[in-house]
Amino acid sequence: GAGVSQSPSNKVTEKGKDVELRCDPISGHTALYWYRQSLGQGLEFLIYFQGNSAPDKSGLPSDRFSAERTGGSVSTLTIQRTQQEDSAVYLCASSPPGHLSGELFFGEGSRLTVL
Amino acid sequence: GQNIDQPTEMTATEGAIVQINCTYQTSGFNGLFWYQQHAGEAPTFLSYNVLDGLEEKGRFSSFLSRSKGYSYLLLKELQMKDSASYLCAVRDRLRSNSGYALNFGKGTSLLVTP
């Protein structure tokens, strides 16, 4: 009974470099979300995937951010040309189909530090 | 859009009761959630309200008034391990109409003292 798995747990990078963050949702969960949590801020919605449908990208802060989900399972969030303001914890969450409440199950996050 | 407000910090004594309030404004309400998040850990689900009234689950209860845009989380018989951040979130339909997302407040940091 594995939960949502994210890697890396910590990433330190230099300004201007690209980073990739990975999320393995709970098996059978069709909905997948990426959120960002900055110090002193609430969780900020980034992107939503549902099965093999086109994602809702309405929360992505700039075109430097992109995400994909292969085979309706694993997802990768890519940040190009990182900036210091990208430093945050990036949380992935998944949700099963037909779940009445729509509860999200979160991973422990990937902490990104941009120097 | 959303506007979700909750106090930044609260302090309470072990064994006591604490109430954490949350007010929200939303265009397409579809449920209110409370999550608990210990420092450095994943948020974990506590409660869900979609109809008005009180939902009780052990030491934790959550109340919702949709007409007032108001919810509270009630924690009874506080324990030291309850020291954590408590996140209020409103479920709302995405603009693309492809599904729903949770929109979170900034969280209330609760400190339980001996």
PDB file of C-alpha atoms in Angstrom:
ATOM      1  CA  GLY A   1       0.000   0.000   0.000  1.00  0.00           C
ATOM      2  CA  ALA A   2       2.471   2.646  -1.158  1.00  0.00           C
ATOM      3  CA  GLY A   3       1.440   6.271  -0.952  1.00  0.00           C
ATOM      4  CA  VAL A   4       2.282   9.060  -3.395  1.00  0.00           C
ATOM      5  CA  SER A   5       6.007   8.987  -4.017  1.00  0.00           C
ATOM      6  CA  GLN A   6       8.043  12.034  -5.042  1.00  0.00           C
ATOM      7  CA  SER A   7      11.668  12.441  -6.028  1.00  0.00           C
ATOM      8  CA  PRO A   8      14.045  13.981  -5.353  1.00  0.00           C
ATOM      9  CA  SER A   9      13.107  14.905  -1.803  1.00  0.00           C
ATOM     10  CA  ASN A  10      15.614  17.771  -1.920  1.00  0.00           C
ATOM     11  CA  LYS A  11      17.145  19.571  -4.880  1.00  0.00           C
ATOM     12  CA  VAL A  12      19.614  22.445  -4.799  1.00  0.00           C
ATOM     13  CA  THR A  13      20.329  24.081  -8.132  1.00  0.00           C
ATOM     14  CA  GLU A  14      21.883  27.196  -9.559  1.00  0.00           C
ATOM     15  CA  LYS A  15      19.849  29.993 -11.050  1.00  0.00           C
ATOM     16  CA  GLY A  16      19.300  29.407 -14.752  1.00  0.00           C
ATOM     17  CA  LYS A  17      19.473  25.617 -14.640  1.00  0.00           C
ATOM     18  CA  ASP A  18      16.568  23.315 -15.518  1.00  0.00           C
ATOM     19  CA  VAL A  19      15.096  20.887 -12.968  1.00  0.00           C
ATOM     20  CA  GLU A  20      12.785  17.898 -13.197  1.00  0.00           C
ATOM     21  CA  LEU A  21      10.624  16.694 -10.328  1.00  0.00           C
ATOM     22  CA  ARG A  22       8.939  13.309 -10.417  1.00  0.00           C
ATOM     23  CA  CYS A  23       5.673  12.041  -8.951  1.00  0.00           C
ATOM     24  CA  ASP A  24       4.437   8.458  -8.687  1.00  0.00           C
ATOM     25  CA  PRO A  25       0.747   8.558  -7.730  1.00  0.00           C
ATOM     26  CA  ILE A  26      -1.088   5.845  -5.821  1.00  0.00           C
ATOM     27  CA  SER A  27      -1.880   2.929  -8.145  1.00  0.00           C
ATOM     28  CA  GLY A  28      -5.357   3.267  -9.643  1.00  0.00           C
ATOM     29  CA  HIS A  29      -5.675   6.982  -8.929  1.00  0.00           C
ATOM     30  CA  THR A  30      -6.695   8.773 -12.112  1.00  0.00           C
ATOM     31  CA  ALA A  31      -6.476  12.375 -10.936  1.00  0.00           C
ATOM     32  CA  LEU A  32      -3.053  13.936 -10.306  1.00  0.00           C
ATOM     33  CA  TYR A  33      -2.268  17.445  -9.063  1.00  0.00           C
ATOM     34  CA  TRP A  34       0.855  19.523  -8.611  1.00  0.00           C
ATOM     35  CA  TYR A  35       0.930  22.228  -5.921  1.00  0.00           C
ATOM     36  CA  ARG A  36       3.641  24.621  -4.765  1.00  0.00           C
ATOM     37  CA  GLN A  37       4.125  25.639  -1.128  1.00  0.00           C
ATOM     38  CA  SER A  38       6.331  28.647  -0.490  1.00  0.00           C
ATOM     39  CA  LEU A  39       7.401  29.798   2.976  1.00  0.00           C
ATOM     40  CA  GLY A  40       4.504  31.516   4.701  1.00  0.00           C
ATOM     41  CA  GLN A  41       2.171  30.881   1.796  1.00  0.00           C
ATOM     42  CA  GLY A  42      -0.652  28.444   1.259  1.00  0.00           C
ATOM     43  CA  LEU A  43      -0.564  25.606  -1.198  1.00  0.00           C
ATOM     44  CA  GLU A  44      -0.750  27.083  -4.692  1.00  0.00           C
ATOM     45  CA  PHE A  45      -2.422  24.981  -7.403  1.00  0.00           C
ATOM     46  CA  LEU A  46      -0.246  24.475 -10.485  1.00  0.00           C
ATOM     47  CA  ILE A  47      -1.684  21.803 -12.788  1.00  0.00           C
ATOM     48  CA  TYR A  48      -4.270  18.993 -12.897  1.00  0.00           C
ATOM     49  CA  PHE A  49      -4.316  15.750 -14.863  1.00  0.00           C
ATOM     50  CA  GLN A  50      -7.324  13.439 -15.173  1.00  0.00           C
ATOM     51  CA  GLY A  51      -6.575  10.127 -16.836  1.00  0.00           C
ATOM     52  CA  ASN A  52      -5.409  10.648 -20.410  1.00  0.00           C
ATOM     53  CA  SER A  53      -7.322  13.927 -20.896  1.00  0.00           C
ATOM     54  CA  ALA A  54      -5.652  17.246 -21.647  1.00  0.00           C
ATOM     55  CA  PRO A  55      -4.372  18.784 -18.401  1.00  0.00           C
ATOM     56  CA  ASP A  56      -5.653  21.977 -16.798  1.00  0.00           C
ATOM     57  CA  LYS A  57      -2.580  24.228 -16.724  1.00  0.00           C
ATOM     58  CA  SER A  58      -4.337  27.305 -15.362  1.00  0.00           C
ATOM     59  CA  GLY A  59      -2.147  27.498 -12.247  1.00  0.00           C
ATOM     60  CA  LEU A  60       1.273  27.412 -13.894  1.00  0.00           C
ATOM     61  CA  PRO A  61       2.984  30.728 -13.010  1.00  0.00           C
ATOM     62  CA  SER A  62       4.971  31.135 -16.236  1.00  0.00           C
ATOM     63  CA  ASP A  63       5.888  29.362 -19.460  1.00  0.00           C
ATOM     64  CA  ARG A  64       9.077  28.153 -17.763  1.00  0.00           C
ATOM     65  CA  PHE A  65       6.885  25.581 -15.995  1.00  0.00           C
ATOM     66  CA  SER A  66       5.560  22.491 -17.750  1.00  0.00           C
ATOM     67  CA  ALA A  67       4.363  19.053 -16.755  1.00  0.00           C
ATOM     68  CA  GLU A  68       3.552  15.806 -18.412  1.00  0.00           C
ATOM     69  CA  ARG A  69       1.998  12.548 -17.360  1.00  0.00           C
ATOM     70  CA  THR A  70       2.966   9.385 -19.156  1.00  0.00           C
ATOM     71  CA  GLY A  71       0.533   6.501 -19.508  1.00  0.00           C
ATOM     72  CA  GLY A  72      -1.865   8.097 -17.079  1.00  0.00           C
ATOM     73  CA  SER A  73       0.492   7.354 -14.191  1.00  0.00           C
ATOM     74  CA  VAL A  74       3.894   8.931 -13.452  1.00  0.00           C
ATOM     75  CA  SER A  75       4.163  12.705 -13.823  1.00  0.00           C
ATOM     76  CA  THR A  76       7.147  14.997 -14.267  1.00  0.00           C
ATOM     77  CA  LEU A  77       7.149  18.713 -13.471  1.00  0.00           C
ATOM     78  CA  THR A  78       9.867  20.617 -15.336  1.00  0.00           C
ATOM     79  CA  ILE A  79      11.078  24.099 -14.463  1.00  0.00           C
ATOM     80  CA  GLN A  80      13.319  25.687 -17.059  1.00  0.00           C
ATOM     81  CA  ARG A  81      15.836  28.456 -16.380  1.00  0.00           C
ATOM     82  CA  THR A  82      15.109  28.386 -12.644  1.00  0.00           C
ATOM     83  CA  GLN A  83      14.869  31.639 -10.691  1.00  0.00           C
ATOM     84  CA  GLN A  84      15.321  32.218  -6.967  1.00  0.00           C
ATOM     85  CA  GLU A  85      11.582  32.820  -6.554  1.00  0.00           C
ATOM     86  CA  ASP A  86      11.008  29.222  -7.710  1.00  0.00           C
ATOM     87  CA  SER A  87      12.413  28.014  -4.384  1.00  0.00           C
ATOM     88  CA  ALA A  88       9.576  26.156  -2.664  1.00  0.00           C
ATOM     89  CA  VAL A  89       8.266  22.709  -1.792  1.00  0.00           C
ATOM     90  CA  TYR A  90       6.539  21.119  -4.780  1.00  0.00           C
ATOM     91  CA  LEU A  91       3.780  18.751  -3.679  1.00  0.00           C
ATOM     92  CA  CYS A  92       2.074  16.132  -5.783  1.00  0.00           C
ATOM     93  CA  ALA A  93      -1.323  14.688  -4.901  1.00  0.00           C
ATOM     94  CA  SER A  94      -3.567  12.043  -6.418  1.00  0.00           C
ATOM     95  CA  SER A  95      -7.206  11.082  -6.090  1.00  0.00           C
ATOM     96  CA  PRO A  96      -9.102   7.920  -7.043  1.00  0.00           C
ATOM     97  CA  PRO A  97     -11.933   7.861  -9.600  1.00  0.00           C
ATOM     98  CA  GLY A  98     -15.435   8.301  -8.293  1.00  0.00           C
ATOM     99  CA  HIS A  99     -14.241   9.354  -4.861  1.00  0.00           C
ATOM    100  CA  LEU A 100     -17.237  11.063  -3.292  1.00  0.00           C
ATOM    101  CA  SER A 101     -15.411  13.787  -1.433  1.00  0.00           C
ATOM    102  CA  GLY A 102     -12.560  14.321  -3.842  1.00  0.00           C
ATOM    103  CA  GLU A 103     -10.010  13.933  -1.047  1.00  0.00           C
ATOM    104  CA  LEU A 104      -6.437  14.418  -2.206  1.00  0.00           C
ATOM    105  CA  PHE A 105      -3.608  12.149  -1.072  1.00  0.00           C
ATOM    106  CA  PHE A 106      -0.352  14.065  -0.916  1.00  0.00           C
ATOM    107  CA  GLY A 107       3.262  13.045  -1.305  1.00  0.00           C
ATOM    108  CA  GLU A 108       5.933  14.436   1.005  1.00  0.00           C
ATOM    109  CA  GLY A 109       7.089  16.898  -1.605  1.00  0.00           C
ATOM    110  CA  SER A 110      10.283  17.910  -3.359  1.00  0.00           C
ATOM    111  CA  ARG A 111      12.071  20.836  -1.708  1.00  0.00           C
ATOM    112  CA  LEU A 112      13.695  23.002  -4.388  1.00  0.00           C
ATOM    113  CA  THR A 113      16.333  25.576  -3.499  1.00  0.00           C
ATOM    114  CA  VAL A 114      17.581  27.865  -6.259  1.00  0.00           C
ATOM    115  CA  LEU A 115      20.843  29.623  -5.390  1.00  0.00           C
TER     116      LEU A 115
ATOM    117  CA  GLY B   1     -11.639  33.421  -7.700  1.00  0.00           C
ATOM    118  CA  GLN B   2     -11.124  32.474  -4.112  1.00  0.00           C
ATOM    119  CA  ASN B   3     -10.382  34.269  -0.907  1.00  0.00           C
ATOM    120  CA  ILE B   4      -9.771  31.936   2.018  1.00  0.00           C
ATOM    121  CA  ASP B   5      -8.910  33.436   5.395  1.00  0.00           C
ATOM    122  CA  GLN B   6      -7.790  31.745   8.584  1.00  0.00           C
ATOM    123  CA  PRO B   7      -5.705  32.945  11.533  1.00  0.00           C
ATOM    124  CA  THR B   8      -1.962  32.691  11.098  1.00  0.00           C
ATOM    125  CA  GLU B   9      -1.122  31.317  14.544  1.00  0.00           C
ATOM    126  CA  MET B  10      -2.883  29.972  17.623  1.00  0.00           C
ATOM    127  CA  THR B  11      -1.666  28.655  20.953  1.00  0.00           C
ATOM    128  CA  ALA B  12      -3.574  26.340  23.286  1.00  0.00           C
ATOM    129  CA  THR B  13      -2.914  24.206  26.328  1.00  0.00           C
ATOM    130  CA  GLU B  14      -2.714  20.429  26.433  1.00  0.00           C
ATOM    131  CA  GLY B  15      -6.120  18.944  27.308  1.00  0.00           C
ATOM    132  CA  ALA B  16      -8.014  22.052  26.236  1.00  0.00           C
ATOM    133  CA  ILE B  17     -10.337  22.704  23.266  1.00  0.00           C
ATOM    134  CA  VAL B  18      -9.406  24.949  20.350  1.00  0.00           C
ATOM    135  CA  GLN B  19     -11.485  26.255  17.455  1.00  0.00           C
ATOM    136  CA  ILE B  20      -9.816  27.292  14.183  1.00  0.00           C
ATOM    137  CA  ASN B  21     -12.009  29.459  11.971  1.00  0.00           C
ATOM    138  CA  CYS B  22     -11.995  29.744   8.199  1.00  0.00           C
ATOM    139  CA  THR B  23     -13.943  32.138   6.003  1.00  0.00           C
ATOM    140  CA  TYR B  24     -14.106  31.880   2.252  1.00  0.00           C
ATOM    141  CA  GLN B  25     -15.497  33.526  -0.858  1.00  0.00           C
ATOM    142  CA  THR B  26     -15.845  31.346  -3.923  1.00  0.00           C
ATOM    143  CA  SER B  27     -17.727  31.259  -7.204  1.00  0.00           C
ATOM    144  CA  GLY B  28     -18.344  27.532  -7.352  1.00  0.00           C
ATOM    145  CA  PHE B  29     -18.310  25.876  -3.927  1.00  0.00           C
ATOM    146  CA  ASN B  30     -18.140  22.081  -3.994  1.00  0.00           C
ATOM    147  CA  GLY B  31     -17.003  21.136  -0.515  1.00  0.00           C
ATOM    148  CA  LEU B  32     -14.734  22.295   2.281  1.00  0.00           C
ATOM    149  CA  PHE B  33     -11.748  20.332   3.565  1.00  0.00           C
ATOM    150  CA  TRP B  34      -9.436  20.503   6.546  1.00  0.00           C
ATOM    151  CA  TYR B  35      -5.927  19.073   6.335  1.00  0.00           C
ATOM    152  CA  GLN B  36      -3.231  18.710   8.994  1.00  0.00           C
ATOM    153  CA  GLN B  37       0.407  19.266   8.107  1.00  0.00           C
ATOM    154  CA  HIS B  38       3.309  18.619  10.463  1.00  0.00           C
ATOM    155  CA  ALA B  39       6.520  20.455   9.648  1.00  0.00           C
ATOM    156  CA  GLY B  40       8.338  18.817   6.759  1.00  0.00           C
ATOM    157  CA  GLU B  41       5.587  16.298   6.129  1.00  0.00           C
ATOM    158  CA  ALA B  42       2.757  15.787   3.655  1.00  0.00           C
ATOM    159  CA  PRO B  43      -0.654  17.314   4.389  1.00  0.00           C
ATOM    160  CA  THR B  44      -3.067  14.640   5.642  1.00  0.00           C
ATOM    161  CA  PHE B  45      -6.843  14.692   5.328  1.00  0.00           C
ATOM    162  CA  LEU B  46      -8.859  15.473   8.470  1.00  0.00           C
ATOM    163  CA  SER B  47     -12.409  16.265   7.414  1.00  0.00           C
ATOM    164  CA  TYR B  48     -14.805  17.144   4.627  1.00  0.00           C
ATOM    165  CA  ASN B  49     -18.066  19.108   4.699  1.00  0.00           C
ATOM    166  CA  VAL B  50     -20.342  19.687   1.746  1.00  0.00           C
ATOM    167  CA  LEU B  51     -23.631  20.284   3.588  1.00  0.00           C
ATOM    168  CA  ASP B  52     -24.282  22.687   6.452  1.00  0.00           C
ATOM    169  CA  GLY B  53     -23.735  21.380   9.921  1.00  0.00           C
ATOM    170  CA  LEU B  54     -21.264  19.579  12.115  1.00  0.00           C
ATOM    171  CA  GLU B  55     -19.241  16.506  11.189  1.00  0.00           C
ATOM    172  CA  GLU B  56     -17.671  14.722  14.150  1.00  0.00           C
ATOM    173  CA  LYS B  57     -14.743  12.340  13.927  1.00  0.00           C
ATOM    174  CA  GLY B  58     -13.246  11.417  17.274  1.00  0.00           C
ATOM    175  CA  ARG B  59     -11.460  14.377  18.855  1.00  0.00           C
ATOM    176  CA  PHE B  60     -11.904  16.452  15.698  1.00  0.00           C
ATOM    177  CA  SER B  61     -15.107  18.086  14.440  1.00  0.00           C
ATOM    178  CA  SER B  62     -15.712  20.401  11.513  1.00  0.00           C
ATOM    179  CA  PHE B  63     -18.608  22.778  10.954  1.00  0.00           C
ATOM    180  CA  LEU B  64     -19.844  24.429   7.765  1.00  0.00           C
ATOM    181  CA  SER B  65     -22.250  27.272   7.005  1.00  0.00           C
ATOM    182  CA  ARG B  66     -22.467  27.762   3.261  1.00  0.00           C
ATOM    183  CA  SER B  67     -24.665  30.870   3.489  1.00  0.00           C
ATOM    184  CA  LYS B  68     -22.069  32.581   5.679  1.00  0.00           C
ATOM    185  CA  GLY B  69     -19.006  31.217   3.844  1.00  0.00           C
ATOM    186  CA  TYR B  70     -17.720  29.971   7.166  1.00  0.00           C
ATOM    187  CA  SER B  71     -16.206  26.824   8.616  1.00  0.00           C
ATOM    188  CA  TYR B  72     -14.407  25.876  11.782  1.00  0.00           C
ATOM    189  CA  LEU B  73     -12.302  22.958  12.941  1.00  0.00           C
ATOM    190  CA  LEU B  74     -12.732  22.002  16.577  1.00  0.00           C
ATOM    191  CA  LEU B  75     -10.026  20.016  18.323  1.00  0.00           C
ATOM    192  CA  LYS B  76     -10.848  18.560  21.743  1.00  0.00           C
ATOM    193  CA  GLU B  77      -8.611  17.087  24.447  1.00  0.00           C
ATOM    194  CA  LEU B  78      -5.566  18.605  22.829  1.00  0.00           C
ATOM    195  CA  GLN B  79      -2.368  16.583  22.778  1.00  0.00           C
ATOM    196  CA  MET B  80       1.178  17.757  22.182  1.00  0.00           C
ATOM    197  CA  LYS B  81       1.219  15.872  18.874  1.00  0.00           C
ATOM    198  CA  ASP B  82      -1.598  18.143  17.630  1.00  0.00           C
ATOM    199  CA  SER B  83       0.967  20.926  17.206  1.00  0.00           C
ATOM    200  CA  ALA B  84       0.894  21.377  13.435  1.00  0.00           C
ATOM    201  CA  SER B  85      -0.412  23.584  10.662  1.00  0.00           C
ATOM    202  CA  TYR B  86      -4.124  23.249   9.866  1.00  0.00           C
ATOM    203  CA  LEU B  87      -5.116  24.001   6.297  1.00  0.00           C
ATOM    204  CA  CYS B  88      -8.608  25.042   5.220  1.00  0.00           C
ATOM    205  CA  ALA B  89      -9.369  24.290   1.552  1.00  0.00           C
ATOM    206  CA  VAL B  90     -12.344  24.883  -0.722  1.00  0.00           C
ATOM    207  CA  ARG B  91     -13.053  22.520  -3.606  1.00  0.00           C
ATOM    208  CA  ASP B  92     -13.939  24.444  -6.725  1.00  0.00           C
ATOM    209  CA  ARG B  93     -14.479  23.678 -10.376  1.00  0.00           C
ATOM    210  CA  LEU B  94     -11.526  24.441 -12.617  1.00  0.00           C
ATOM    211  CA  ARG B  95     -11.931  27.106 -15.297  1.00  0.00           C
ATOM    212  CA  SER B  96     -11.373  24.493 -18.003  1.00  0.00           C
ATOM    213  CA  ASN B  97     -14.379  22.629 -16.617  1.00  0.00           C
ATOM    214  CA  SER B  98     -12.280  19.465 -16.725  1.00  0.00           C
ATOM    215  CA  GLY B  99     -12.571  18.755 -13.018  1.00  0.00           C
ATOM    216  CA  TYR B 100     -12.031  20.166  -9.564  1.00  0.00           C
ATOM    217  CA  ALA B 101      -9.111  21.409  -7.497  1.00  0.00           C
ATOM    218  CA  LEU B 102      -8.664  22.317  -3.846  1.00  0.00           C
ATOM    219  CA  ASN B 103      -7.828  25.951  -3.146  1.00  0.00           C
ATOM    220  CA  PHE B 104      -6.033  26.344   0.151  1.00  0.00           C
ATOM    221  CA  GLY B 105      -5.805  29.063   2.756  1.00  0.00           C
ATOM    222  CA  LYS B 106      -2.367  29.929   4.162  1.00  0.00           C
ATOM    223  CA  GLY B 107      -2.850  27.627   7.130  1.00  0.00           C
ATOM    224  CA  THR B 108      -3.055  28.133  10.887  1.00  0.00           C
ATOM    225  CA  SER B 109      -0.001  27.137  12.883  1.00  0.00           C
ATOM    226  CA  LEU B 110      -1.203  25.627  16.176  1.00  0.00           C
ATOM    227  CA  LEU B 111       1.145  25.314  19.120  1.00  0.00           C
ATOM    228  CA  VAL B 112       0.024  23.081  21.988  1.00  0.00           C
ATOM    229  CA  THR B 113       1.819  23.863  25.251  1.00  0.00           C
ATOM    230  CA  PRO B 114       2.086  21.710  28.394  1.00  0.00           C
TER     231      PRO B 114
END
